[in-house]
Coordinates of C-alpha atoms in Angstrom, one line a residue:
M2 CA 28.7 -28.2 -315.0
P3 CA 26.8 -26.9 -312.3
I4 CA 23.9 -25.3 -313.2
D5 CA 23.7 -21.4 -313.0
T6 CA 20.7 -18.9 -313.0
D7 CA 20.1 -19.3 -317.3
A8 CA 20.5 -22.8 -317.1
A9 CA 18.3 -22.7 -314.0
R10 CA 15.4 -20.6 -316.3
A11 CA 15.7 -22.9 -318.6
L12 CA 15.1 -26.0 -317.4
M13 CA 12.2 -25.1 -315.3
A14 CA 10.9 -23.4 -318.7
D15 CA 10.7 -27.2 -320.1
S16 CA 9.0 -28.0 -316.8
L17 CA 6.5 -25.2 -316.9
G18 CA 6.0 -25.9 -320.9
F19 CA 5.9 -29.4 -320.5
H20 CA 3.7 -29.9 -317.5
I21 CA 1.2 -27.1 -319.0
I22 CA 0.2 -30.0 -321.7
F23 CA -1.2 -32.4 -319.1
A24 CA -3.0 -29.5 -316.0
L25 CA -4.6 -27.7 -319.1
L26 CA -6.0 -31.3 -320.1
G27 CA -6.9 -32.1 -316.6
V28 CA -8.7 -29.6 -316.5
G29 CA -10.6 -29.7 -319.7
L30 CA -11.1 -33.1 -320.0
P31 CA -13.5 -33.6 -316.7
L32 CA -16.0 -30.5 -318.3
V33 CA -15.7 -32.5 -322.0
I34 CA -17.2 -35.9 -320.2
L35 CA -19.5 -34.5 -319.1
L36 CA -21.2 -32.5 -322.2
I37 CA -20.4 -36.1 -324.1
E38 CA -22.1 -38.3 -321.1
Q39 CA -25.0 -35.5 -321.1
L40 CA -25.8 -35.5 -324.6
G41 CA -25.9 -39.7 -324.5
L42 CA -28.6 -39.2 -321.0
R43 CA -30.2 -36.8 -323.0
R44 CA -30.2 -39.0 -326.1
K45 CA -30.7 -42.2 -324.2
D46 CA -27.9 -43.1 -326.7
P47 CA -25.5 -45.8 -324.7
L48 CA -22.9 -45.8 -327.4
I49 CA -22.2 -41.5 -327.3
L50 CA -22.2 -43.2 -323.0
E51 CA -19.1 -45.6 -324.3
H52 CA -17.3 -42.7 -325.8
A53 CA -18.3 -40.3 -322.5
K54 CA -16.6 -43.8 -320.8
R55 CA -13.3 -44.5 -322.8
L56 CA -12.7 -41.0 -322.5
S57 CA -12.7 -41.4 -318.4
Y58 CA -10.0 -43.6 -319.1
A59 CA -8.1 -41.4 -321.1
T60 CA -8.4 -38.9 -318.4
V61 CA -7.2 -41.1 -315.9
I62 CA -4.0 -41.5 -317.6
L63 CA -3.3 -37.7 -318.1
V64 CA -4.3 -37.1 -314.4
V65 CA -1.4 -39.2 -313.4
A66 CA 1.3 -38.6 -316.0
G67 CA -0.1 -34.5 -314.6
V68 CA 0.4 -34.9 -310.8
A69 CA 4.0 -36.9 -311.4
S70 CA 5.1 -33.4 -313.7
G71 CA 3.5 -31.1 -311.2
T72 CA 5.8 -33.5 -308.5
I73 CA 9.0 -32.8 -309.9
I74 CA 8.5 -29.0 -310.4
S75 CA 7.4 -28.8 -306.6
I76 CA 11.0 -30.3 -306.4
Q77 CA 12.8 -28.8 -308.8
M78 CA 10.9 -24.9 -307.1
S79 CA 12.3 -26.1 -304.1
L80 CA 15.6 -27.2 -305.4
M81 CA 16.6 -24.2 -307.5
W82 CA 13.9 -20.9 -306.3
G83 CA 13.9 -21.5 -303.0
K84 CA 14.8 -18.2 -302.1
L85 CA 11.1 -17.3 -303.8
I86 CA 9.3 -19.8 -301.7
E87 CA 10.9 -17.7 -298.7
F88 CA 10.1 -14.3 -299.7
G89 CA 6.6 -15.1 -301.0
G90 CA 6.1 -17.9 -298.4
P91 CA 2.7 -16.5 -296.9
I92 CA 0.8 -15.3 -300.0
M93 CA 2.0 -18.2 -302.2
G94 CA 1.3 -21.7 -299.9
L95 CA -2.0 -20.3 -299.5
A96 CA -2.5 -21.0 -303.2
F97 CA -0.2 -24.0 -303.5
G98 CA -2.3 -25.3 -300.0
W99 CA -6.2 -24.2 -301.7
E100 CA -4.6 -26.9 -305.1
G101 CA -3.8 -29.2 -302.4
Y102 CA -7.2 -29.4 -301.8
A103 CA -9.1 -29.3 -304.8
F104 CA -6.7 -32.2 -306.6
M105 CA -8.4 -34.1 -303.8
L106 CA -11.5 -33.0 -304.8
E107 CA -10.9 -33.8 -308.2
A108 CA -9.0 -37.5 -307.5
V109 CA -11.3 -38.9 -304.9
F110 CA -14.5 -38.0 -307.3
L111 CA -12.2 -39.2 -310.4
A112 CA -11.8 -42.9 -309.0
F113 CA -15.7 -43.0 -308.1
Y114 CA -16.8 -41.5 -311.6
V115 CA -14.3 -43.9 -313.5
S116 CA -15.2 -47.2 -311.1
T117 CA -19.1 -46.7 -310.9
W118 CA -19.6 -46.8 -314.7
G119 CA -22.5 -49.0 -314.9
K120 CA -22.9 -49.2 -311.7
V121 CA -24.2 -46.0 -310.9
K122 CA -26.8 -45.3 -314.1
G123 CA -28.1 -42.1 -315.7
W124 CA -28.4 -38.9 -314.3
K125 CA -26.4 -39.5 -310.7
H126 CA -23.5 -40.9 -312.4
W127 CA -23.1 -37.6 -314.4
L128 CA -24.0 -35.8 -310.6
I129 CA -21.4 -37.7 -309.9
G130 CA -18.8 -35.9 -312.2
I131 CA -19.4 -32.7 -311.1
P132 CA -17.4 -32.5 -308.4
V133 CA -14.3 -33.7 -310.5
A134 CA -14.8 -30.4 -312.4
I135 CA -15.4 -28.9 -309.4
G136 CA -11.4 -30.2 -308.3
S137 CA -10.0 -29.8 -312.1
F138 CA -11.0 -25.9 -312.1
G139 CA -9.7 -25.5 -308.1
S140 CA -6.5 -26.6 -308.9
A141 CA -5.9 -24.7 -312.5
F142 CA -8.0 -21.4 -310.4
A143 CA -5.5 -21.6 -307.0
I144 CA -2.3 -22.1 -309.2
T145 CA -2.9 -19.1 -311.2
L146 CA -3.6 -17.5 -308.0
G147 CA 0.3 -17.4 -306.9
N148 CA 0.9 -17.2 -310.5
A149 CA -1.2 -13.3 -310.5
W150 CA 0.4 -12.6 -307.6
M151 CA 3.9 -12.5 -308.7
Q152 CA 2.8 -10.2 -312.3
N153 CA 1.4 -8.4 -310.3
P154 CA 1.9 -7.9 -306.2
G155 CA 0.5 -4.7 -305.2
V156 CA 1.9 -3.1 -302.5
L157 CA 4.1 -5.3 -300.3
K158 CA 5.2 -4.8 -296.9
I159 CA 8.9 -6.5 -296.3
V160 CA 10.3 -7.3 -293.1
D161 CA 14.1 -9.0 -293.0
G162 CA 13.9 -10.2 -296.6
V163 CA 9.8 -11.6 -296.8
V164 CA 7.0 -10.8 -296.9
Q165 CA 4.5 -9.6 -294.4
T166 CA 0.9 -9.1 -294.6
D167 CA -2.5 -10.1 -292.7
N168 CA -4.3 -10.1 -295.5
P169 CA -3.0 -13.2 -297.9
L170 CA -6.0 -13.6 -299.2
G171 CA -6.8 -10.4 -300.4
A172 CA -3.0 -10.5 -302.1
L173 CA -4.3 -13.2 -303.5
L174 CA -7.9 -12.9 -304.9
S175 CA -6.9 -9.0 -307.4
K176 CA -8.6 -7.9 -310.8
T177 CA -5.5 -9.1 -312.2
A178 CA -5.9 -12.9 -310.7
F179 CA -9.7 -12.4 -312.2
F180 CA -8.1 -12.1 -315.8
M181 CA -5.5 -14.4 -315.5
V182 CA -8.0 -17.4 -314.4
S183 CA -10.7 -16.4 -316.6
H184 CA -8.5 -16.2 -319.3
S185 CA -6.5 -19.5 -319.0
V186 CA -9.1 -21.3 -317.9
A187 CA -11.5 -20.5 -320.9
G188 CA -8.4 -20.9 -323.0
Y189 CA -7.6 -24.7 -321.3
Y190 CA -11.3 -25.8 -322.3
L191 CA -11.2 -24.8 -325.8
A192 CA -8.2 -26.3 -325.9
T193 CA -8.8 -29.6 -324.6
I194 CA -12.6 -29.7 -326.5
L195 CA -10.4 -29.2 -330.0
C196 CA -8.1 -32.3 -329.0
V197 CA -10.9 -34.0 -328.4
L198 CA -12.5 -33.5 -332.0
G199 CA -9.6 -33.8 -333.1
V200 CA -8.9 -36.9 -331.6
Y201 CA -12.6 -37.6 -333.5
A202 CA -11.5 -36.2 -336.5
F203 CA -8.8 -39.6 -336.4
Y204 CA -11.3 -41.8 -335.0
T205 CA -13.6 -41.2 -337.9
L206 CA -10.8 -41.3 -340.7
K207 CA -9.3 -44.9 -339.0
F208 CA -12.6 -46.5 -338.2
K209 CA -15.4 -44.8 -340.3
P210 CA -18.1 -45.6 -338.1
G211 CA -21.3 -46.4 -339.9
G212 CA -24.7 -47.1 -338.7
K213 CA -25.3 -45.8 -334.7
D214 CA -21.5 -45.2 -334.9
R215 CA -21.3 -42.9 -336.7
T216 CA -24.8 -41.0 -335.5
A217 CA -23.0 -40.4 -332.2
V218 CA -19.6 -39.9 -333.3
R219 CA -21.2 -37.0 -335.7
Q220 CA -23.5 -35.8 -332.8
I221 CA -20.9 -36.4 -330.3
M222 CA -18.7 -33.4 -332.9
F223 CA -21.1 -31.0 -333.6
R224 CA -21.6 -30.8 -329.7
L225 CA -17.5 -30.3 -329.1
S226 CA -17.3 -28.0 -332.5
A227 CA -20.0 -26.0 -331.2
T228 CA -18.7 -25.5 -327.6
A229 CA -15.8 -24.5 -329.0
V230 CA -16.8 -21.5 -331.0
F231 CA -19.1 -20.3 -327.5
F232 CA -15.5 -20.6 -326.3
V233 CA -13.3 -19.1 -328.3
G234 CA -16.1 -15.7 -327.8
V235 CA -15.3 -16.1 -324.7
T236 CA -11.7 -15.9 -324.7
A237 CA -11.5 -13.0 -327.2
V238 CA -14.1 -11.4 -324.8
L239 CA -11.7 -11.8 -321.8
G240 CA -8.6 -11.8 -323.8
H241 CA -9.4 -8.2 -324.4
F242 CA -10.7 -6.7 -321.1
Q243 CA -7.5 -8.4 -319.8
T244 CA -5.1 -6.2 -322.0
Q245 CA -6.9 -3.4 -321.2
Y246 CA -6.0 -4.0 -317.7
L247 CA -2.3 -4.4 -318.6
A248 CA -1.9 -1.4 -320.1
E249 CA -3.0 0.1 -316.9
S250 CA -1.6 -2.2 -313.9
Q251 CA 1.9 -3.1 -316.1
P252 CA 2.4 -0.9 -318.6
R253 CA 6.2 -2.0 -319.4
K254 CA 4.7 -5.2 -320.5
F255 CA 1.8 -3.5 -322.4
A256 CA 4.4 -1.7 -324.1
T257 CA 7.2 -4.4 -325.0
I258 CA 3.5 -7.0 -326.0
E259 CA 2.8 -3.8 -328.5
L260 CA 6.0 -2.5 -329.2
N261 CA 4.9 0.9 -328.1
E262 CA 7.6 2.6 -327.8
Q263 CA 7.0 6.4 -326.6
T264 CA 4.3 7.7 -324.3
R265 CA 1.3 8.7 -326.3
T266 CA -2.1 9.5 -327.6
N267 CA -2.9 8.3 -330.7
A268 CA -1.0 5.2 -330.7
P269 CA -0.4 2.8 -333.2
Y270 CA -1.1 -1.1 -333.8
I271 CA 1.9 -2.0 -335.0
I272 CA 1.5 -5.2 -336.4
G273 CA 5.1 -7.0 -337.8
G274 CA 7.4 -5.0 -336.7
H275 CA 10.3 -6.0 -334.4
W276 CA 11.9 -3.9 -331.4
K277 CA 15.8 -3.4 -332.0
D278 CA 18.3 -3.4 -329.0
D279 CA 17.7 0.6 -329.0
G280 CA 14.9 0.4 -328.3
T281 CA 12.9 1.8 -330.8
V282 CA 10.6 -0.4 -333.6
E283 CA 11.9 -1.1 -336.9
G284 CA 9.2 -2.2 -340.2
G285 CA 6.0 -3.8 -339.8
I286 CA 2.4 -2.4 -341.3
R287 CA 0.8 0.6 -338.5
I288 CA -2.9 1.0 -338.2
P289 CA -3.4 4.8 -336.6
N290 CA -4.4 5.2 -332.6
M291 CA -5.9 1.7 -332.4
L292 CA -3.2 0.7 -330.0
S293 CA -4.8 3.9 -328.1
I294 CA -8.4 2.6 -328.8
L295 CA -7.3 -1.2 -327.4
A296 CA -6.2 0.4 -324.3
G297 CA -8.6 3.1 -323.1
D298 CA -11.4 2.7 -326.1
S299 CA -10.7 5.7 -326.9
P300 CA -7.7 7.5 -329.3
S301 CA -7.2 10.5 -326.9
T302 CA -5.9 7.0 -324.3
E303 CA -1.9 7.6 -322.9
V304 CA -0.2 5.2 -323.1
K305 CA 3.2 3.9 -321.8
G306 CA 5.7 3.6 -323.9
L307 CA 8.8 1.8 -323.2
Q308 CA 11.4 4.4 -323.0
D309 CA 10.3 5.5 -320.4
F310 CA 11.3 3.0 -318.2
P311 CA 14.9 1.8 -317.2
K312 CA 17.1 -0.5 -319.9
D313 CA 17.4 -2.5 -317.3
T314 CA 14.1 -3.7 -316.6
W315 CA 13.2 -4.0 -319.6
P316 CA 11.7 -6.9 -320.7
M317 CA 12.8 -9.9 -323.5
L318 CA 12.3 -8.2 -326.5
F319 CA 11.0 -11.0 -328.4
V320 CA 7.7 -10.9 -326.6
N321 CA 6.1 -9.2 -329.3
I322 CA 6.9 -11.7 -331.7
L323 CA 5.7 -14.6 -329.8
F324 CA 2.5 -12.5 -328.7
E325 CA 2.1 -12.4 -332.8
S326 CA 2.6 -15.9 -334.2
K327 CA -0.7 -16.4 -331.0
L328 CA -2.4 -14.2 -332.6
L329 CA -2.5 -15.5 -336.0
I330 CA -2.5 -19.6 -334.8
V331 CA -5.5 -18.4 -332.4
A332 CA -7.6 -16.7 -336.5
V333 CA -6.7 -20.0 -337.7
V334 CA -8.2 -22.3 -335.5
S335 CA -10.9 -20.1 -334.3
G336 CA -11.8 -20.1 -338.2
V337 CA -12.0 -23.5 -339.2
A338 CA -14.0 -24.1 -336.2
V339 CA -16.8 -21.6 -336.9
L340 CA -16.3 -22.9 -340.2
F341 CA -16.8 -26.2 -339.4
T342 CA -20.1 -25.9 -336.7
L343 CA -22.2 -23.2 -339.4
L344 CA -22.3 -26.0 -341.8
H345 CA -24.4 -27.6 -339.5
F346 CA -26.7 -25.0 -339.3
P347 CA -30.2 -25.9 -340.7
K348 CA -29.7 -23.3 -344.0
L349 CA -26.4 -24.8 -344.8
R350 CA -26.9 -28.4 -343.6
E351 CA -28.5 -29.3 -346.2
R352 CA -26.7 -27.1 -349.1
Y353 CA -22.7 -28.4 -348.1
R354 CA -24.2 -32.2 -346.4
A355 CA -22.0 -33.9 -348.3
W356 CA -19.5 -32.0 -347.1
R357 CA -19.1 -32.2 -343.4
Y358 CA -17.6 -35.3 -342.3
T359 CA -15.5 -35.5 -345.8
K360 CA -11.3 -36.4 -346.1
P361 CA -10.1 -32.4 -346.3
V362 CA -12.7 -31.0 -343.1
L363 CA -11.5 -34.0 -341.3
L364 CA -7.9 -33.2 -341.9
A365 CA -8.2 -29.7 -341.3
L366 CA -10.3 -30.7 -338.0
L367 CA -6.4 -32.8 -336.5
P368 CA -4.3 -30.0 -336.0
L369 CA -6.7 -27.8 -333.9
G370 CA -6.0 -29.5 -331.0
P371 CA -1.9 -29.1 -330.5
L372 CA -2.5 -25.9 -332.5
T373 CA -4.4 -24.6 -329.5
I374 CA -1.8 -26.0 -327.0
I375 CA 0.7 -24.1 -328.6
V376 CA -1.2 -20.6 -328.1
V377 CA -2.1 -21.7 -324.4
E378 CA 2.1 -22.5 -324.2
L379 CA 2.5 -18.6 -325.9
G380 CA 0.2 -16.8 -323.9
W381 CA 1.9 -18.3 -320.8
M382 CA 5.9 -17.5 -322.0
V383 CA 4.3 -13.7 -323.1
A384 CA 2.9 -13.3 -319.6
E385 CA 6.2 -15.1 -318.2
F386 CA 9.0 -12.8 -320.2
G387 CA 7.0 -10.2 -320.0
R388 CA 7.7 -10.0 -316.2
Q389 CA 11.9 -10.3 -316.9
P390 CA 13.9 -9.2 -315.2
F391 CA 11.2 -9.7 -312.0
V392 CA 10.2 -13.0 -310.6
V393 CA 7.8 -10.9 -309.0
N394 CA 7.3 -7.6 -310.3
G395 CA 9.3 -4.8 -308.8
Y396 CA 10.9 -6.9 -306.1
M397 CA 12.2 -9.7 -306.8
R398 CA 14.7 -9.9 -309.5
T399 CA 14.9 -13.4 -311.6
D400 CA 18.9 -13.7 -310.6
E401 CA 18.1 -13.0 -307.0
A402 CA 15.3 -15.7 -306.7
F403 CA 17.9 -18.7 -307.6
S404 CA 19.0 -20.2 -304.7
G405 CA 22.2 -22.1 -306.4
S406 CA 21.8 -25.5 -304.7
I407 CA 21.4 -28.1 -306.8
G408 CA 24.7 -28.8 -308.6
S409 CA 24.1 -30.8 -311.7
W410 CA 21.9 -32.4 -310.8
G411 CA 19.7 -30.3 -311.9
Y412 CA 19.7 -32.1 -315.2
I413 CA 18.0 -35.4 -314.5
F414 CA 14.6 -33.0 -314.8
P415 CA 14.5 -33.3 -318.8
I416 CA 15.7 -36.5 -318.9
L417 CA 12.6 -37.4 -316.3
F418 CA 10.1 -36.0 -318.6
I419 CA 11.2 -37.5 -321.4
V420 CA 10.3 -40.6 -320.1
L421 CA 7.4 -39.5 -319.0
F422 CA 6.6 -38.4 -322.2
I423 CA 6.8 -41.9 -324.1
V424 CA 5.4 -43.5 -320.3
T425 CA 2.2 -41.8 -321.0
S426 CA 1.9 -41.7 -324.6
V427 CA 2.5 -45.3 -324.8
A428 CA -0.5 -46.1 -321.6
L429 CA -2.8 -44.0 -324.3
W430 CA -1.5 -45.6 -327.2
L431 CA -2.6 -49.5 -325.7
L432 CA -5.8 -47.9 -324.1
F433 CA -6.8 -47.3 -327.2
K434 CA -5.6 -50.1 -329.1
K435 CA -7.1 -52.3 -326.8
Q436 CA -10.9 -51.1 -327.1
G437 CA -10.3 -50.0 -330.6
K438 CA -13.4 -49.0 -332.4
I439 CA -16.8 -48.0 -330.0
K440 CA -18.9 -50.7 -329.7
P441 CA -22.5 -50.4 -327.6
A442 CA -22.1 -51.5 -323.5
R443 CA -25.2 -52.9 -321.9
G444 CA -25.3 -51.2 -318.8
L445 CA -25.1 -47.2 -318.9
L446 CA -28.2 -46.1 -319.2

């Protein structure tokens, strides 16, 4: 059966949802490795350095998987969404080009970093990891710039169906880009840190490390949890200011996300309601004035309503459910991470020493990473579904961007992603099964 626009959208959503998992881990793991190696060097602990070394091997596997999934997506883009590439080529091409250079920086230094364990020692080896983290950030930065332009392209000059600009850099480096890049990358770091924290909770439950290894693992877990709490605060602050700018720059999306029917001041914040097909909101708990305060720090702030926009430009109305689900998971994850970190503070450490690494606490840490990945997925779903029916907001609709040239071959992409997932999972399992429990290694200091 040939692929139509709806099938192409579903295939692209599946592909991007899969790729995001590897992308965020590829962005976050270099930072996590630097944090753990720095801890080991500062404490002169070869066991902690061995943990960093093993994690770097897992990073190689995940980066390779990310490259493979990204390559599949680039093929999908060219085959199914060629009209989008043609329309925005002068701007999107610059972002994709930057991403290529950033990835080369990450890949070259990651290979150097992994291959020089025990050969380049101490802080010199740690310094090799910095370009890896810079390159991974650069990749996320470049790709998110392209998406931010699609979300809020500004005023465009279009000639013969193609964007014309003398300043593609200025088009990319917008205020929307700043908020999307900062909030997204902070979320990637948080998700990765909590994934690794969950891995160490599993390691503790399975191997029950004792002696020096137990001390090393607990030091690593505290470092990770404290850093996670920092990024919880960062993402919360960035998310607030991004929300305020969203109300200003993309009011149609903001109204849909926040269940705001009419343009008004003193707009209430509605929790638990839902949209009806006619653009009215049913049910929910209403907090008076709160949406206006959220959007502009004052009850008198005017917030545009969805009914001010033509119905054929309304986004998918279920985005509010996705957004509220995201907020609920964020609250749970943040609460567990903060509580675990607080148990290490001096006044609580002595009182609750016996609780910190008990089985219930470790079991509570296990799902934090997957839950935070779900938060990232939901965030991108809100961003993308909230932009519909446009692919380039206000200029090109999604059905106009579909090239329709792929036939039935597009259905092979989900199969490729399933195979890639299985291969990656087996590779990681074999890596950790072969190495087993951490043992002291020589030559790392």
